[in-house]
Amino acid sequence: MRGGVGDEAVLFETKRAKGRIWYKLYFCSVLAGLCMIWVYRALQIPGGGGGGRGRWWAWIGIFGAELWFSLYWILTQAVRWNPTYRYTFKERLSQRYEDKLPNVDIFVCTADPTIEPPIMVINTVLSVMAYQYPVEKLSVYLSDDSGSELTFYALLEASRFAKAWLPFCKKFKVEPRSPAAYFEETLVSPREGAEAVDWLATKSLYEEMENRIDVAVKLGRVPADQHKQHKGFSQWNSAITRRDHQAIVEILINGRDEKSLDDEQFALPTLVYMAREKRPSHHHNFKAGAMNSLLRVSSEISNGAIILNVDCDMYSNNSEIVKDALCFLMDEEKGHEFAYVQLPQIFKNITKNDIYGNSLRLMTEVDFHGLDGVGGPLYTGSGCFHRRECLMGKKYDANSKAQLELSRKNLEANTSILEEKAKHLVTCSYENNTEWGKEMGLKYGSPVEDVITGLSIQCRGWKSIYFNPSRTGFLGVAPVTLAQTLVQHKRWSEGDLQIFFSKYCPFIFGHDKITLGLKLAYTMYCLWSPCSLPTLYYVVILPMALLHCISLYPNINSIWFMPFAYVIVATKLYSLSESLWAGYTLKGWWNEQRMWLFKRLASYPFAVVDTFLKLLGVNKSAFVVTAKVADKEVSKRYEQEIMEFGSHSLMFTILATIAILNVICLMSGVKQMVWEGEVGSPDSLLVQLVVCGTVVLINIPVYEAMFLRSGGGRMPNSITFISIALAILAYVLPMRQNGSASLVFP
Ligand SMILES: *[C@@H]1O[C@H](CO)[C@@H](O)[C@H](O)[C@H]1NC(C)=O
Ligand SMILES: CC(=O)N[C@H]1CO[C@H](CO)[C@@H](O)[C@@H]1O
């Protein structure tokens, strides 16, 4: 923390977590336990000869799995070692810099009007247009990668509605400034008299607009009377498709045009629609390509020194957030060190116990504060304020204090000239033989382009800031089904693993450039998906060993039992307390444990396989991202926290097979021990019984979905049959091969 005389001058303050000595003691004790476990494993390797072969293999495997998890646990310490919290002083910023505030360009990206409904997109746009920030310095750009006339039409409607919405927000001090969210939360007028009339009028204006957009979306085309009202529609014809269209840039509001005023005669922020050219023969580089096009187009039109980028499903819930971000970037003492300010991704539609673990609370409340303490958070692709020059590849230079307000260039004011100029910047061929996607702009070639872009900015010497304000900056929509969640995590973990095997591998690319803590933290994310292999080992081999009464852990009376018991109990208790502290309920923590397992069994293995296929040059992915909007039935089950299976996914077959295998093995293991007294006492199998029993408990929703539930969302019968057959096969096969007797102790 900074202290002393200069305190009045700073625009933000930094606090480190207290009482870390206790954490460090906990860390040392668990580490000691892990070391003892390794020693035990190494000393007690069973003889490999004769009948003990099965046990020998099982032992080596479990040793490997334990080593992996121990090392991975050590990696996770990087984000727990030095949690850091940031607080801003917005009043000081306003007092000192109100006339020197920089231009801010806001980029919203959308890709598909069916997955991302236009009404949702424009609510996000309206929420950022209404920021408490000098309007003449604010510009909002929408990139529509599908080149959809419907999205353009919705944005046109938004540009008209903004004339009423912005003054209304100012007058009523509205929060949040997404009209849909505001009117959903405020069902009756919060004021009386003349103001109530105002409120009603604005609400009905919004509803009429929503209705018109709805009609157009249902029809699949824009009504003919609208066509006549804006020249922009002339750009569309029947030949235009998502993958094949020319460049379109339409400036719907030109902030520098004196005539664009709101209903109270105040200026409006600039608003631009952009669809970059797309042709089937050209690779478009997904969101990174769209972002780079926005960088070029905006540099012609407003050239803001600060760029905020938000996903189209993340509206702004805090109209002062721009000023918060600027407190970091404009701080006189430290500001010039920071390239970007990342805000947490927080989701609006999380149920009480967060059944799919989608709130990512541990990431937003724990990991990222830890990252901030070791050099700065990752760039996660939404809710992030960048310096434009950092995105453009600038290296950090300790001697040059970045001058945000000086970076404006002389800009053209004429709307149609600007539009023509801008279109040339977003053609398919523009980037040929340039550094775009390499040294300039966002990096190409990765499903997690944001993460490598952030990493390379940090490798150029910059730091970043994680700011987690008490009033959330941005609110998004999380997936509402199990399948969507698993597919999303497959994509993330696959992208991260690809980084590890590319030239961006944190230890190679960041060598000498970023802190050790940051390297470890990036590696922790990169290695998410390989964690699937040891996890699979635990939930397949341990129950099979239990079934055959092969003991893989020390006897409960042995001294070696202690480190196992300590490590398991201590880490689980820690995880529980951390989750409760991060805001989970007890049940939420349990759900999080389930999703931890499900991701490792059903998402990450596919990420590993696909990554290796890609390394071998085979390019193939079987899972597509689907809409986050769900039908009524599905939404209802989500709100009741009933898990959604109900589709024929290979992912579910794996989950079901493992659930069945564990329950069979648990029952038959218990039966042999209790009734047949195979081993005499369960002392030597206790750990396996506990692990297997926990897996069964955690899988209760799977059994319910297979055998107990009726109606929608239950497991498809075919998956139930296949998984039972597979589990039984696993149950009988090893006995046939080796004969059960030979599998018992050597
Ligand atoms: C969103 O903003 C409102 C104030 O407008 C606040 O009450 C609410 O807590 C915020 N939501 C979250 C999730 O922080
Ligand atoms: C609890 C909650 O708000 N759930 C909603 C989240 O968003 C989806 C998709 O828009 C809705 O279907 C849920 O009802």
PDB file of N, CA and C in Angstrom, residues 270-303:
ATOM      1  N   THR A 270     -21.242   9.166 -30.668  1.00  0.00           N
ATOM      2  CA  THR A 270     -21.180   8.603 -32.014  1.00  0.00           C
ATOM      3  C   THR A 270     -21.598   7.138 -31.977  1.00  0.00           C
ATOM      4  N   LEU A 271     -22.331   6.708 -33.001  1.00  0.00           N
ATOM      5  CA  LEU A 271     -22.774   5.312 -33.053  1.00  0.00           C
ATOM      6  C   LEU A 271     -22.542   4.771 -34.461  1.00  0.00           C
ATOM      7  N   VAL A 272     -21.818   3.685 -34.576  1.00  0.00           N
ATOM      8  CA  VAL A 272     -21.422   3.169 -35.885  1.00  0.00           C
ATOM      9  C   VAL A 272     -21.768   1.690 -36.014  1.00  0.00           C
ATOM     10  N   TYR A 273     -22.341   1.346 -37.169  1.00  0.00           N
ATOM     11  CA  TYR A 273     -22.563  -0.056 -37.508  1.00  0.00           C
ATOM     12  C   TYR A 273     -21.480  -0.490 -38.476  1.00  0.00           C
ATOM     13  N   MET A 274     -20.867  -1.648 -38.207  1.00  0.00           N
ATOM     14  CA  MET A 274     -19.846  -2.155 -39.129  1.00  0.00           C
ATOM     15  C   MET A 274     -20.019  -3.640 -39.379  1.00  0.00           C
ATOM     16  N   ALA A 275     -20.031  -4.014 -40.654  1.00  0.00           N
ATOM     17  CA  ALA A 275     -19.931  -5.431 -41.000  1.00  0.00           C
ATOM     18  C   ALA A 275     -18.747  -5.530 -41.949  1.00  0.00           C
ATOM     19  N   ARG A 276     -17.673  -6.168 -41.502  1.00  0.00           N
ATOM     20  CA  ARG A 276     -16.501  -6.253 -42.384  1.00  0.00           C
ATOM     21  C   ARG A 276     -16.820  -7.187 -43.556  1.00  0.00           C
ATOM     22  N   GLU A 277     -16.075  -7.032 -44.623  1.00  0.00           N
ATOM     23  CA  GLU A 277     -16.320  -7.886 -45.789  1.00  0.00           C
ATOM     24  C   GLU A 277     -16.040  -9.347 -45.434  1.00  0.00           C
ATOM     25  N   LYS A 278     -16.891 -10.221 -45.925  1.00  0.00           N
ATOM     26  CA  LYS A 278     -16.635 -11.652 -45.703  1.00  0.00           C
ATOM     27  C   LYS A 278     -16.836 -12.384 -47.014  1.00  0.00           C
ATOM     28  N   ARG A 279     -15.892 -13.270 -47.324  1.00  0.00           N
ATOM     29  CA  ARG A 279     -16.025 -14.115 -48.515  1.00  0.00           C
ATOM     30  C   ARG A 279     -15.660 -15.532 -48.114  1.00  0.00           C
ATOM     31  N   PRO A 280     -16.333 -16.513 -48.699  1.00  0.00           N
ATOM     32  CA  PRO A 280     -16.040 -17.898 -48.321  1.00  0.00           C
ATOM     33  C   PRO A 280     -14.574 -18.252 -48.541  1.00  0.00           C
ATOM     34  N   SER A 281     -13.911 -17.578 -49.494  1.00  0.00           N
ATOM     35  CA  SER A 281     -12.533 -17.947 -49.807  1.00  0.00           C
ATOM     36  C   SER A 281     -11.527 -17.334 -48.830  1.00  0.00           C
ATOM     37  N   HIS A 282     -11.989 -16.414 -47.966  1.00  0.00           N
ATOM     38  CA  HIS A 282     -11.058 -15.762 -47.037  1.00  0.00           C
ATOM     39  C   HIS A 282     -11.325 -16.183 -45.610  1.00  0.00           C
ATOM     40  N   HIS A 283     -10.242 -16.481 -44.903  1.00  0.00           N
ATOM     41  CA  HIS A 283     -10.412 -16.831 -43.507  1.00  0.00           C
ATOM     42  C   HIS A 283     -10.678 -15.561 -42.717  1.00  0.00           C
ATOM     43  N   HIS A 284     -11.696 -15.592 -41.847  1.00  0.00           N
ATOM     44  CA  HIS A 284     -12.077 -14.327 -41.208  1.00  0.00           C
ATOM     45  C   HIS A 284     -11.534 -14.173 -39.792  1.00  0.00           C
ATOM     46  N   ASN A 285     -10.913 -15.216 -39.242  1.00  0.00           N
ATOM     47  CA  ASN A 285     -10.291 -15.113 -37.919  1.00  0.00           C
ATOM     48  C   ASN A 285     -11.239 -14.733 -36.784  1.00  0.00           C
ATOM     49  N   PHE A 286     -12.495 -15.084 -36.952  1.00  0.00           N
ATOM     50  CA  PHE A 286     -13.463 -14.981 -35.860  1.00  0.00           C
ATOM     51  C   PHE A 286     -13.459 -13.613 -35.174  1.00  0.00           C
ATOM     52  N   LYS A 287     -13.573 -13.637 -33.834  1.00  0.00           N
ATOM     53  CA  LYS A 287     -13.735 -12.376 -33.116  1.00  0.00           C
ATOM     54  C   LYS A 287     -12.479 -11.513 -33.204  1.00  0.00           C
ATOM     55  N   ALA A 288     -11.321 -12.129 -33.252  1.00  0.00           N
ATOM     56  CA  ALA A 288     -10.083 -11.343 -33.343  1.00  0.00           C
ATOM     57  C   ALA A 288     -10.096 -10.528 -34.630  1.00  0.00           C
ATOM     58  N   GLY A 289     -10.563 -11.137 -35.723  1.00  0.00           N
ATOM     59  CA  GLY A 289     -10.642 -10.423 -36.995  1.00  0.00           C
ATOM     60  C   GLY A 289     -11.601  -9.247 -36.900  1.00  0.00           C
ATOM     61  N   ALA A 290     -12.731  -9.470 -36.230  1.00  0.00           N
ATOM     62  CA  ALA A 290     -13.711  -8.389 -36.082  1.00  0.00           C
ATOM     63  C   ALA A 290     -13.132  -7.264 -35.239  1.00  0.00           C
ATOM     64  N   MET A 291     -12.441  -7.609 -34.163  1.00  0.00           N
ATOM     65  CA  MET A 291     -11.866  -6.585 -33.289  1.00  0.00           C
ATOM     66  C   MET A 291     -10.821  -5.752 -34.034  1.00  0.00           C
ATOM     67  N   ASN A 292     -10.028  -6.417 -34.838  1.00  0.00           N
ATOM     68  CA  ASN A 292      -9.008  -5.668 -35.578  1.00  0.00           C
ATOM     69  C   ASN A 292      -9.634  -4.734 -36.607  1.00  0.00           C
ATOM     70  N   SER A 293     -10.732  -5.182 -37.221  1.00  0.00           N
ATOM     71  CA  SER A 293     -11.434  -4.288 -38.141  1.00  0.00           C
ATOM     72  C   SER A 293     -11.967  -3.076 -37.394  1.00  0.00           C
ATOM     73  N   LEU A 294     -12.492  -3.327 -36.199  1.00  0.00           N
ATOM     74  CA  LEU A 294     -13.008  -2.207 -35.403  1.00  0.00           C
ATOM     75  C   LEU A 294     -11.888  -1.237 -35.031  1.00  0.00           C
ATOM     76  N   LEU A 295     -10.715  -1.789 -34.739  1.00  0.00           N
ATOM     77  CA  LEU A 295      -9.588  -0.918 -34.404  1.00  0.00           C
ATOM     78  C   LEU A 295      -9.295   0.044 -35.549  1.00  0.00           C
ATOM     79  N   ARG A 296      -9.335  -0.482 -36.777  1.00  0.00           N
ATOM     80  CA  ARG A 296      -9.016   0.370 -37.929  1.00  0.00           C
ATOM     81  C   ARG A 296     -10.110   1.381 -38.209  1.00  0.00           C
ATOM     82  N   VAL A 297     -11.363   0.884 -38.212  1.00  0.00           N
ATOM     83  CA  VAL A 297     -12.474   1.783 -38.516  1.00  0.00           C
ATOM     84  C   VAL A 297     -12.538   2.903 -37.483  1.00  0.00           C
ATOM     85  N   SER A 298     -12.386   2.554 -36.211  1.00  0.00           N
ATOM     86  CA  SER A 298     -12.514   3.578 -35.173  1.00  0.00           C
ATOM     87  C   SER A 298     -11.353   4.562 -35.235  1.00  0.00           C
ATOM     88  N   SER A 299     -10.210   4.115 -35.728  1.00  0.00           N
ATOM     89  CA  SER A 299      -9.084   5.052 -35.783  1.00  0.00           C
ATOM     90  C   SER A 299      -9.366   6.151 -36.801  1.00  0.00           C
ATOM     91  N   GLU A 300     -10.192   5.902 -37.798  1.00  0.00           N
ATOM     92  CA  GLU A 300     -10.569   6.930 -38.770  1.00  0.00           C
ATOM     93  C   GLU A 300     -11.641   7.853 -38.208  1.00  0.00           C
ATOM     94  N   ILE A 301     -12.548   7.275 -37.404  1.00  0.00           N
ATOM     95  CA  ILE A 301     -13.740   8.041 -37.041  1.00  0.00           C
ATOM     96  C   ILE A 301     -13.561   8.809 -35.744  1.00  0.00           C
ATOM     97  N   SER A 302     -13.089   8.157 -34.689  1.00  0.00           N
ATOM     98  CA  SER A 302     -12.963   8.869 -33.412  1.00  0.00           C
ATOM     99  C   SER A 302     -11.573   8.728 -32.800  1.00  0.00           C
ATOM    100  N   ASN A 303     -10.898   7.666 -33.112  1.00  0.00           N
ATOM    101  CA  ASN A 303      -9.533   7.429 -32.659  1.00  0.00           C
ATOM    102  C   ASN A 303      -9.349   7.593 -31.150  1.00  0.00           C
TER     103      ASN A 303
END
